[in-house]
Amino acid sequence: LQTKEVIYNSGSYFQSFDFIVPVVKTGVAHYRLNLSSLDGEVTYKNNTRDVYVEVLDGRQKILLVAHSAHPDIASLKAAIETNKNYQLEVMYAENFAANLREYNMVIAHQLPSQTHKMNGLFADIQAQKKPVLFVVGSQTYLPEFNKVQTSLVIKAGGEKYSDVTASTSKDFSLFTLTDKTQTTLTKLPPMQNFFGNYTPSLSSAVLLNQKINTVATDFPLWLFNETGEVKTGVVVGEGIWRWAMHDYRLNKSKEATNELINKTIQFLAVKTDKRPFRVNLAKTIFQDNEAVFFDAQLYNANFELVNKEAVDLNIKGEDGKTYTYNFNKTDNAYTLNAGFLPTGSYTYSASAAKGAHTASGRFSVSPLQLEELRTRADYQVLYQLADQHKGSMHTVADLNKIADALESREDLKPVLYDTFITQSAINLKWIFFLLLALLTAEWGVRKYLGGY
């Protein structure tokens, strides 16, 4: 892929290099770095290094369609683009022309409006099940807004507006904001929205409620809803740009508003996993001294965890060798320890309920080359090991000090050991032959003296 010539003049030479290689596809990529061999090297094994890199496609392309220009759009754009994985494109309703299939998510800013109902846009959003974030403002036409989404119904009393601040909801659990951000949100200036009644759906989750003057209400200011595979978010009010400016005034940064907006986008843009059978790995790149663990979950029609069915797993290596396993059952799921595998890339396929559900994936095992890469002793580590175990470390230059160090330690005393072995006398043959000899001698003497 790339080659670089290195010239050095001393034995203690050190320099870092950057290699930028193109990404061909997502997944685990295997790269090998080689140094040319020179005469007189202690070892050539550390001239080669295998590197495994996991390439993820985390890019999200977001389309913001607005009724007209507004300072909130600039604030949304600035916050979203702080995340390099998000790419935002802004279009206006009067000249809208875009293929929604190219985008992961849509932000509808003050749409539908009386002049731009955008029926085609919202029909495509529903047909393609695209996540959408509605930003409701003075140009939003509420009768049409109530038709194109089911998260919130707004009934306003004419063209009257209220100034509302934010209060955080304690029941929100879809994602978590930092304590600093939650505190900052309650200190931000008012947003302006319609004066009226706000009725969220039963399935909606409210992140921020409206606070009118000092009165906390249960009217939502920032909410989310998920119906089937479609996620919807609604921001009820104008003034995000004021929030961003005041956030910077309070904290010398826009971290609070950026976190709120980015976590909103992240929740809406990430698809919910509805697969009935899933197999998970803790990671996709293992060292060759690590055991490979799998977890699996099986859901029934009610999306409840079950584990009555048997789950099989096949792992296939680059050399074509296949390893077969059976998952163990836990309380309501499955687990498997596949043990240690040789270095290389692997594919796996799992099946549950006799093949009714399947799952597959890839992972790699990389070699642990610490001893080959680091050929010199790490004295700092050796000193730490000695200190942790109440010992001491000595070099060849001070070998004579070892005896003095041992003698000076009062906790080291000579130890005497006594060993006792018990053995049955019947097992001693010499006693048998001694008794036999004595008996024979007695018999002979008595015979000679006429005792018999």
Tab-separated table of C-alpha atoms in Angstrom:
chain	number	residue	atom	x	y	z
A	1	LEU	CA	0.000	0.000	0.000
A	2	GLN	CA	2.742	2.438	0.936
A	3	THR	CA	6.536	2.432	1.299
A	4	LYS	CA	8.761	4.877	3.172
A	5	GLU	CA	12.567	5.014	3.308
A	6	VAL	CA	14.099	5.734	6.708
A	7	ILE	CA	17.676	6.964	7.215
A	8	TYR	CA	19.186	7.024	10.722
A	9	ASN	CA	22.626	7.750	12.119
A	10	SER	CA	22.590	6.433	15.687
A	11	GLY	CA	21.582	3.350	17.626
A	12	SER	CA	19.086	5.251	19.774
A	13	TYR	CA	17.165	6.600	16.789
A	14	PHE	CA	13.422	7.126	17.269
A	15	GLN	CA	10.827	8.600	14.940
A	16	SER	CA	7.071	8.254	14.334
A	17	PHE	CA	5.425	7.897	10.934
A	18	ASP	CA	1.834	8.176	9.790
A	19	PHE	CA	0.430	5.957	7.063
A	20	ILE	CA	-3.002	6.899	5.716
A	21	VAL	CA	-4.588	4.098	3.716
A	22	PRO	CA	-7.960	4.164	1.937
A	23	VAL	CA	-10.894	2.311	3.473
A	24	VAL	CA	-12.223	-0.261	1.021
A	25	LYS	CA	-15.055	-1.742	3.064
A	26	THR	CA	-16.358	-1.991	6.593
A	27	GLY	CA	-15.327	-4.826	8.883
A	28	VAL	CA	-11.999	-6.019	10.271
A	29	ALA	CA	-9.036	-5.087	8.080
A	30	HIS	CA	-5.688	-6.876	8.409
A	31	TYR	CA	-2.542	-4.828	7.701
A	32	ARG	CA	1.091	-5.955	7.855
A	33	LEU	CA	4.017	-3.589	8.396
A	34	ASN	CA	7.495	-4.778	7.381
A	35	LEU	CA	10.966	-3.386	7.997
A	36	SER	CA	13.797	-4.467	5.731
A	37	SER	CA	16.338	-6.662	7.562
A	38	LEU	CA	19.862	-5.455	8.300
A	39	ASP	CA	22.974	-7.451	9.136
A	40	GLY	CA	23.783	-7.789	12.818
A	41	GLU	CA	20.246	-7.459	14.224
A	42	VAL	CA	19.598	-9.387	17.435
A	43	THR	CA	16.299	-10.703	16.075
A	44	TYR	CA	14.331	-10.298	12.892
A	45	LYS	CA	10.965	-11.198	14.424
A	46	ASN	CA	10.253	-7.623	15.492
A	47	ASN	CA	10.693	-6.396	11.900
A	48	THR	CA	7.127	-7.480	11.109
A	49	ARG	CA	3.975	-6.332	12.832
A	50	ASP	CA	0.413	-7.478	12.126
A	51	VAL	CA	-2.286	-4.930	12.850
A	52	TYR	CA	-6.027	-5.566	12.891
A	53	VAL	CA	-8.289	-2.530	12.537
A	54	GLU	CA	-12.071	-2.536	12.825
A	55	VAL	CA	-13.672	-0.211	10.274
A	56	LEU	CA	-17.146	0.998	11.230
A	57	ASP	CA	-19.580	2.909	9.055
A	58	GLY	CA	-20.963	5.358	11.593
A	59	ARG	CA	-21.732	8.152	9.143
A	60	GLN	CA	-25.227	9.568	9.232
A	61	LYS	CA	-26.516	11.823	6.464
A	62	ILE	CA	-29.180	14.201	7.766
A	63	LEU	CA	-31.539	16.377	5.720
A	64	LEU	CA	-32.913	19.576	7.259
A	65	VAL	CA	-35.902	20.973	5.363
A	66	ALA	CA	-37.009	24.422	6.530
A	67	HIS	CA	-39.920	26.737	5.801
A	68	SER	CA	-37.511	29.669	5.569
A	69	ALA	CA	-34.210	30.959	6.923
A	70	HIS	CA	-33.994	31.116	10.715
A	71	PRO	CA	-31.150	31.552	13.257
A	72	ASP	CA	-32.125	28.241	14.895
A	73	ILE	CA	-31.007	26.446	11.735
A	74	ALA	CA	-27.464	27.770	12.104
A	75	SER	CA	-27.376	26.636	15.741
A	76	LEU	CA	-28.647	23.164	14.842
A	77	LYS	CA	-26.094	22.894	12.047
A	78	ALA	CA	-23.198	24.033	14.244
A	79	ALA	CA	-24.118	21.542	16.991
A	80	ILE	CA	-24.682	18.574	14.678
A	81	GLU	CA	-21.439	19.117	12.782
A	82	THR	CA	-19.397	18.899	15.985
A	83	ASN	CA	-19.837	15.150	15.489
A	84	LYS	CA	-17.744	14.107	12.498
A	85	ASN	CA	-20.052	11.144	11.880
A	86	TYR	CA	-22.953	13.464	11.012
A	87	GLN	CA	-23.306	15.258	7.692
A	88	LEU	CA	-26.082	17.846	7.555
A	89	GLU	CA	-27.604	19.244	4.372
A	90	VAL	CA	-30.031	22.191	4.517
A	91	MET	CA	-32.803	22.754	1.977
A	92	TYR	CA	-35.731	25.151	1.896
A	93	ALA	CA	-39.301	24.194	1.113
A	94	GLU	CA	-39.728	26.495	-1.881
A	95	ASN	CA	-37.017	24.736	-3.895
A	96	PHE	CA	-37.025	21.318	-2.230
A	97	ALA	CA	-35.847	18.462	-4.437
A	98	ALA	CA	-34.170	15.536	-2.717
A	99	ASN	CA	-34.255	11.759	-2.711
A	100	LEU	CA	-34.941	10.692	0.877
A	101	ARG	CA	-33.305	7.311	0.290
A	102	GLU	CA	-29.944	9.086	0.422
A	103	TYR	CA	-30.553	10.298	3.980
A	104	ASN	CA	-30.729	8.569	7.352
A	105	MET	CA	-32.912	11.174	9.029
A	106	VAL	CA	-35.015	14.297	8.348
A	107	ILE	CA	-35.403	17.486	10.389
A	108	ALA	CA	-38.581	19.411	9.536
A	109	HIS	CA	-38.083	22.996	10.674
A	110	GLN	CA	-41.452	24.804	11.019
A	111	LEU	CA	-43.030	22.405	8.532
A	112	PRO	CA	-45.720	21.781	7.463
A	113	SER	CA	-46.647	25.441	7.044
A	114	GLN	CA	-49.644	27.066	5.394
A	115	THR	CA	-47.663	27.900	2.262
A	116	HIS	CA	-45.621	24.665	2.224
A	117	LYS	CA	-47.595	21.668	3.445
A	118	MET	CA	-44.980	19.306	1.951
A	119	ASN	CA	-47.429	16.402	1.582
A	120	GLY	CA	-45.019	14.548	-0.690
A	121	LEU	CA	-42.140	14.863	1.797
A	122	PHE	CA	-44.128	13.523	4.739
A	123	ALA	CA	-45.649	10.752	2.624
A	124	ASP	CA	-42.139	9.604	1.678
A	125	ILE	CA	-41.022	9.821	5.319
A	126	GLN	CA	-43.846	7.499	6.369
A	127	ALA	CA	-43.370	5.137	3.409
A	128	GLN	CA	-39.618	4.822	3.957
A	129	LYS	CA	-39.977	4.862	7.769
A	130	LYS	CA	-37.436	7.634	8.158
A	131	PRO	CA	-36.871	9.105	11.625
A	132	VAL	CA	-37.923	12.751	11.765
A	133	LEU	CA	-37.417	15.631	14.168
A	134	PHE	CA	-40.098	18.343	14.072
A	135	VAL	CA	-39.115	21.827	15.207
A	136	VAL	CA	-42.384	23.662	15.782
A	137	GLY	CA	-42.421	27.442	15.372
A	138	SER	CA	-44.623	30.359	14.454
A	139	GLN	CA	-44.730	29.260	10.782
A	140	THR	CA	-45.900	25.721	11.591
A	141	TYR	CA	-49.474	25.015	10.435
A	142	LEU	CA	-50.823	23.093	13.421
A	143	PRO	CA	-53.782	21.311	11.704
A	144	GLU	CA	-51.401	19.731	9.216
A	145	PHE	CA	-48.763	19.113	11.893
A	146	ASN	CA	-51.282	17.127	13.931
A	147	LYS	CA	-52.010	14.970	10.867
A	148	VAL	CA	-48.467	14.057	9.784
A	149	GLN	CA	-47.341	12.741	13.189
A	150	THR	CA	-48.901	10.974	16.171
A	151	SER	CA	-46.529	12.014	18.957
A	152	LEU	CA	-48.175	15.268	20.009
A	153	VAL	CA	-51.421	17.151	19.420
A	154	ILE	CA	-51.277	20.939	19.749
A	155	LYS	CA	-54.457	23.000	19.964
A	156	ALA	CA	-53.614	26.688	19.989
A	157	GLY	CA	-55.938	29.562	20.811
A	158	GLY	CA	-55.239	31.708	17.755
A	159	GLU	CA	-51.906	33.330	17.022
A	160	LYS	CA	-50.912	33.791	20.640
A	161	TYR	CA	-47.489	32.855	21.923
A	162	SER	CA	-45.931	32.083	25.292
A	163	ASP	CA	-42.407	32.396	26.641
A	164	VAL	CA	-41.471	29.114	28.316
A	165	THR	CA	-38.323	27.819	29.958
A	166	ALA	CA	-37.269	24.185	30.360
A	167	SER	CA	-37.652	21.835	33.300
A	168	THR	CA	-36.233	18.329	33.123
A	169	SER	CA	-38.453	15.270	33.411
A	170	LYS	CA	-37.469	12.664	35.992
A	171	ASP	CA	-39.267	9.862	34.130
A	172	PHE	CA	-37.242	10.124	30.911
A	173	SER	CA	-35.085	7.042	30.286
A	174	LEU	CA	-34.303	6.850	26.548
A	175	PHE	CA	-30.857	8.382	27.068
A	176	THR	CA	-28.975	10.258	29.766
A	177	LEU	CA	-27.785	13.846	29.897
A	178	THR	CA	-24.940	14.832	32.186
A	179	ASP	CA	-25.794	16.586	35.445
A	180	LYS	CA	-24.087	19.744	34.217
A	181	THR	CA	-26.203	19.792	31.058
A	182	GLN	CA	-29.438	19.241	32.985
A	183	THR	CA	-28.577	22.085	35.327
A	184	THR	CA	-27.646	24.378	32.437
A	185	LEU	CA	-30.897	23.673	30.556
A	186	THR	CA	-32.956	24.998	33.464
A	187	LYS	CA	-30.976	28.264	33.386
A	188	LEU	CA	-31.381	29.003	29.676
A	189	PRO	CA	-33.601	31.857	28.396
A	190	PRO	CA	-37.214	31.266	27.337
A	191	MET	CA	-38.312	29.715	24.095
A	192	GLN	CA	-41.351	31.054	22.290
A	193	ASN	CA	-44.173	28.693	21.365
A	194	PHE	CA	-47.892	28.565	20.761
A	195	PHE	CA	-50.228	29.367	23.631
A	196	GLY	CA	-52.629	26.449	23.930
A	197	ASN	CA	-53.022	22.826	25.000
A	198	TYR	CA	-50.382	20.156	24.374
A	199	THR	CA	-51.432	16.510	24.518
A	200	PRO	CA	-48.637	13.944	24.012
A	201	SER	CA	-49.474	10.378	23.012
A	202	LEU	CA	-49.307	7.649	25.619
A	203	SER	CA	-46.177	6.224	23.994
A	204	SER	CA	-44.303	9.528	23.974
A	205	ALA	CA	-41.367	10.114	26.310
A	206	VAL	CA	-40.905	13.694	27.498
A	207	LEU	CA	-37.360	14.930	28.050
A	208	LEU	CA	-38.146	18.581	28.860
A	209	ASN	CA	-41.382	20.140	30.082
A	210	GLN	CA	-42.575	23.713	29.704
A	211	LYS	CA	-42.213	26.072	32.615
A	212	ILE	CA	-44.308	29.240	32.328
A	213	ASN	CA	-42.823	31.950	34.536
A	214	THR	CA	-42.314	30.017	37.785
A	215	VAL	CA	-45.077	27.483	37.206
A	216	ALA	CA	-43.962	24.013	36.089
A	217	THR	CA	-46.455	22.388	33.710
A	218	ASP	CA	-46.815	18.932	32.218
A	219	PHE	CA	-46.861	20.392	28.684
A	220	PRO	CA	-43.914	18.925	26.736
A	221	LEU	CA	-41.169	21.091	25.313
A	222	TRP	CA	-38.859	18.339	23.995
A	223	LEU	CA	-40.232	14.822	23.465
A	224	PHE	CA	-39.709	11.551	21.594
A	225	ASN	CA	-41.925	8.762	20.354
A	226	GLU	CA	-41.290	5.371	18.772
A	227	THR	CA	-44.081	3.596	16.910
A	228	GLY	CA	-43.047	0.307	15.366
A	229	GLU	CA	-39.848	1.027	13.457
A	230	VAL	CA	-40.421	4.803	13.186
A	231	LYS	CA	-38.872	7.257	15.642
A	232	THR	CA	-40.140	10.816	15.987
A	233	GLY	CA	-38.921	13.793	17.962
A	234	VAL	CA	-40.663	17.119	18.557
A	235	VAL	CA	-39.172	20.404	19.769
A	236	VAL	CA	-41.980	22.797	20.632
A	237	GLY	CA	-40.588	26.302	20.323
A	238	GLU	CA	-38.203	28.769	18.727
A	239	GLY	CA	-35.038	30.054	20.341
A	240	ILE	CA	-32.408	27.326	20.137
A	241	TRP	CA	-29.972	30.003	19.005
A	242	ARG	CA	-30.581	31.916	22.261
A	243	TRP	CA	-29.907	28.739	24.206
A	244	ALA	CA	-26.561	28.247	22.465
A	245	MET	CA	-25.479	31.846	23.086
A	246	HIS	CA	-26.521	31.790	26.743
A	247	ASP	CA	-24.859	28.393	27.216
A	248	TYR	CA	-21.589	29.927	26.030
A	249	ARG	CA	-22.114	32.893	28.339
A	250	LEU	CA	-22.581	30.585	31.348
A	251	ASN	CA	-19.962	27.910	30.615
A	252	LYS	CA	-17.609	29.476	28.052
A	253	SER	CA	-18.670	26.648	25.730
A	254	LYS	CA	-21.762	25.212	24.061
A	255	GLU	CA	-21.374	21.740	25.543
A	256	ALA	CA	-24.858	21.623	27.069
A	257	THR	CA	-26.801	22.568	23.938
A	258	ASN	CA	-24.480	20.501	21.742
A	259	GLU	CA	-25.007	17.457	23.955
A	260	LEU	CA	-28.790	17.897	23.925
A	261	ILE	CA	-28.952	18.207	20.140
A	262	ASN	CA	-26.452	15.460	19.366
A	263	LYS	CA	-28.032	12.947	21.718
A	264	THR	CA	-31.393	13.779	20.166
A	265	ILE	CA	-29.988	13.090	16.698
A	266	GLN	CA	-28.208	9.950	17.893
A	267	PHE	CA	-31.367	8.471	19.417
A	268	LEU	CA	-33.482	9.210	16.351
A	269	ALA	CA	-30.942	8.174	13.725
A	270	VAL	CA	-29.902	4.842	15.247
A	271	LYS	CA	-32.206	2.049	14.176
A	272	THR	CA	-33.742	-0.099	16.892
A	273	ASP	CA	-32.666	-3.718	16.663
A	274	LYS	CA	-35.844	-5.788	16.226
A	275	ARG	CA	-34.201	-9.062	15.214
A	276	PRO	CA	-35.644	-12.080	17.057
A	277	PHE	CA	-32.211	-13.746	17.262
A	278	ARG	CA	-28.954	-11.972	18.032
A	279	VAL	CA	-25.379	-13.084	18.625
A	280	ASN	CA	-22.946	-10.653	20.216
A	281	LEU	CA	-19.208	-10.498	20.772
A	282	ALA	CA	-17.606	-8.302	23.402
A	283	LYS	CA	-15.268	-7.089	20.652
A	284	THR	CA	-14.250	-8.110	17.151
A	285	ILE	CA	-10.464	-8.152	17.604
A	286	PHE	CA	-8.990	-10.555	20.178
A	287	GLN	CA	-5.401	-11.262	21.213
A	288	ASP	CA	-4.246	-14.867	20.864
A	289	ASN	CA	-4.037	-15.158	24.673
A	290	GLU	CA	-7.708	-14.204	25.101
A	291	ALA	CA	-10.651	-16.579	25.094
A	292	VAL	CA	-13.425	-15.736	22.626
A	293	PHE	CA	-16.799	-15.314	24.352
A	294	PHE	CA	-20.203	-15.164	22.646
A	295	ASP	CA	-23.601	-14.097	23.983
A	296	ALA	CA	-26.917	-14.795	22.266
A	297	GLN	CA	-30.512	-13.727	22.778
A	298	LEU	CA	-33.677	-15.273	21.352
A	299	TYR	CA	-37.029	-13.455	21.456
A	300	ASN	CA	-40.532	-14.843	21.012
A	301	ALA	CA	-43.439	-13.181	19.176
A	302	ASN	CA	-44.111	-10.936	22.182
A	303	PHE	CA	-40.460	-9.848	22.130
A	304	GLU	CA	-39.725	-11.665	25.379
A	305	LEU	CA	-36.410	-13.385	26.052
A	306	VAL	CA	-36.628	-17.192	25.836
A	307	ASN	CA	-34.016	-19.950	25.816
A	308	LYS	CA	-35.908	-23.199	25.339
A	309	GLU	CA	-34.431	-23.830	21.896
A	310	ALA	CA	-30.927	-25.138	21.243
A	311	VAL	CA	-28.438	-22.742	19.649
A	312	ASP	CA	-25.520	-24.005	17.535
A	313	LEU	CA	-22.453	-22.067	16.400
A	314	ASN	CA	-19.930	-22.750	13.625
A	315	ILE	CA	-16.663	-20.826	13.408
A	316	LYS	CA	-14.669	-21.031	10.178
A	317	GLY	CA	-11.069	-19.895	9.857
A	318	GLU	CA	-9.085	-18.651	6.870
A	319	ASP	CA	-7.569	-22.114	6.450
A	320	GLY	CA	-11.034	-23.633	6.008
A	321	LYS	CA	-11.036	-25.366	9.386
A	322	THR	CA	-14.434	-25.337	11.092
A	323	TYR	CA	-15.116	-25.369	14.824
A	324	THR	CA	-18.551	-26.466	16.069
A	325	TYR	CA	-20.048	-25.427	19.409
A	326	ASN	CA	-23.316	-25.486	21.340
A	327	PHE	CA	-24.375	-22.496	23.422
A	328	ASN	CA	-24.965	-22.909	27.146
A	329	LYS	CA	-28.232	-21.611	28.593
A	330	THR	CA	-28.310	-18.880	31.229
A	331	ASP	CA	-31.381	-17.577	33.079
A	332	ASN	CA	-33.078	-16.349	29.902
A	333	ALA	CA	-30.339	-16.154	27.277
A	334	TYR	CA	-27.264	-18.031	26.010
A	335	THR	CA	-23.505	-17.853	26.464
A	336	LEU	CA	-20.486	-19.631	24.989
A	337	ASN	CA	-16.760	-19.725	25.688
A	338	ALA	CA	-15.103	-20.739	22.417
A	339	GLY	CA	-11.677	-20.841	24.061
A	340	PHE	CA	-8.378	-19.780	22.497
A	341	LEU	CA	-8.144	-19.708	18.704
A	342	PRO	CA	-5.104	-19.433	16.418
A	343	THR	CA	-4.333	-16.031	14.911
A	344	GLY	CA	-6.256	-15.113	11.794
A	345	SER	CA	-9.635	-13.937	10.564
A	346	TYR	CA	-12.797	-15.928	11.264
A	347	THR	CA	-16.437	-15.967	10.245
A	348	TYR	CA	-19.180	-17.390	12.438
A	349	SER	CA	-22.749	-18.486	11.844
A	350	ALA	CA	-25.261	-19.371	14.529
A	351	SER	CA	-28.680	-20.982	14.232
A	352	ALA	CA	-31.540	-21.324	16.688
A	353	ALA	CA	-34.751	-23.370	16.683
A	354	LYS	CA	-33.339	-25.879	14.154
A	355	GLY	CA	-32.379	-23.208	11.641
A	356	ALA	CA	-35.503	-21.063	11.960
A	357	HIS	CA	-33.330	-18.115	13.077
A	358	THR	CA	-29.769	-17.401	11.994
A	359	ALA	CA	-27.075	-14.825	12.731
A	360	SER	CA	-23.551	-14.369	11.394
A	361	GLY	CA	-20.540	-12.123	11.702
A	362	ARG	CA	-16.754	-11.820	11.645
A	363	PHE	CA	-13.923	-11.431	14.115
A	364	SER	CA	-10.140	-11.694	14.149
A	365	VAL	CA	-7.449	-13.008	16.474
A	366	SER	CA	-4.206	-11.037	16.399
A	367	PRO	CA	-0.854	-12.275	17.695
A	368	LEU	CA	0.518	-10.942	20.960
A	369	GLN	CA	4.099	-10.006	20.040
A	370	LEU	CA	5.247	-8.207	23.180
A	371	GLU	CA	8.451	-10.197	23.721
A	372	GLU	CA	9.362	-9.988	20.040
A	373	LEU	CA	8.627	-6.277	19.813
A	374	ARG	CA	10.384	-5.302	23.034
A	375	THR	CA	13.748	-7.021	23.158
A	376	ARG	CA	15.124	-5.008	26.087
A	377	ALA	CA	14.256	-5.597	29.728
A	378	ASP	CA	11.835	-3.092	31.191
A	379	TYR	CA	13.639	-2.173	34.397
A	380	GLN	CA	10.811	0.024	35.615
A	381	VAL	CA	8.388	-2.917	35.516
A	382	LEU	CA	10.916	-5.137	37.295
A	383	TYR	CA	11.386	-2.567	40.063
A	384	GLN	CA	7.598	-2.276	40.435
A	385	LEU	CA	7.178	-6.046	40.662
A	386	ALA	CA	9.890	-6.282	43.325
A	387	ASP	CA	8.362	-3.437	45.306
A	388	GLN	CA	4.823	-4.888	45.148
A	389	HIS	CA	6.033	-8.200	46.574
A	390	LYS	CA	8.268	-6.634	49.268
A	391	GLY	CA	11.424	-7.620	47.466
A	392	SER	CA	14.301	-5.785	45.882
A	393	MET	CA	15.981	-5.675	42.504
A	394	HIS	CA	19.720	-5.838	41.846
A	395	THR	CA	21.780	-5.509	38.705
A	396	VAL	CA	24.941	-7.410	37.861
A	397	ALA	CA	26.983	-4.459	39.116
A	398	ASP	CA	25.748	-4.837	42.706
A	399	LEU	CA	25.472	-8.613	43.102
A	400	ASN	CA	27.551	-8.424	46.292
A	401	LYS	CA	24.798	-6.418	47.957
A	402	ILE	CA	22.318	-9.285	47.715
A	403	ALA	CA	23.887	-11.157	50.654
A	404	ASP	CA	23.994	-7.987	52.763
A	405	ALA	CA	20.370	-7.262	51.946
A	406	LEU	CA	19.309	-10.749	52.982
A	407	GLU	CA	21.270	-10.655	56.241
A	408	SER	CA	19.848	-7.261	57.181
A	409	ARG	CA	16.268	-8.478	56.983
A	410	GLU	CA	15.003	-9.572	60.391
A	411	ASP	CA	11.960	-11.263	58.911
A	412	LEU	CA	14.190	-13.886	57.265
A	413	LYS	CA	15.052	-16.641	59.783
A	414	PRO	CA	16.565	-20.103	59.293
A	415	VAL	CA	13.957	-22.832	59.281
A	416	LEU	CA	14.593	-26.420	60.534
A	417	TYR	CA	12.386	-29.213	59.252
A	418	ASP	CA	11.939	-32.662	60.938
A	419	THR	CA	10.590	-35.574	58.965
A	420	PHE	CA	9.101	-38.666	60.644
A	421	ILE	CA	8.331	-41.834	58.730
A	422	THR	CA	6.266	-44.597	60.376
A	423	GLN	CA	6.558	-48.134	58.977
A	424	SER	CA	5.046	-51.430	60.133
A	425	ALA	CA	7.538	-53.873	61.653
A	426	ILE	CA	6.080	-56.720	59.613
A	427	ASN	CA	7.481	-55.070	56.532
A	428	LEU	CA	11.060	-55.259	57.885
A	429	LYS	CA	12.600	-58.461	56.446
A	430	TRP	CA	15.704	-58.457	58.647
A	431	ILE	CA	13.490	-58.878	61.747
A	432	PHE	CA	11.932	-61.962	60.151
A	433	PHE	CA	15.253	-63.522	59.336
A	434	LEU	CA	16.649	-62.623	62.802
A	435	LEU	CA	13.740	-64.342	64.535
A	436	LEU	CA	14.055	-67.290	62.188
A	437	ALA	CA	17.764	-67.587	62.998
A	438	LEU	CA	17.178	-67.420	66.745
A	439	LEU	CA	14.457	-70.066	66.578
A	440	THR	CA	16.694	-72.296	64.492
A	441	ALA	CA	19.603	-71.859	66.945
A	442	GLU	CA	17.378	-72.671	69.928
A	443	TRP	CA	16.093	-75.810	68.227
A	444	GLY	CA	19.658	-76.900	67.411
A	445	VAL	CA	20.938	-76.346	70.970
A	446	ARG	CA	18.040	-78.221	72.492
A	447	LYS	CA	18.521	-81.072	70.024
A	448	TYR	CA	22.204	-81.294	70.807
A	449	LEU	CA	21.683	-81.265	74.584
A	450	GLY	CA	18.968	-83.816	74.373
A	451	GLY	CA	16.227	-81.522	75.351
A	452	TYR	CA	13.905	-83.181	72.838
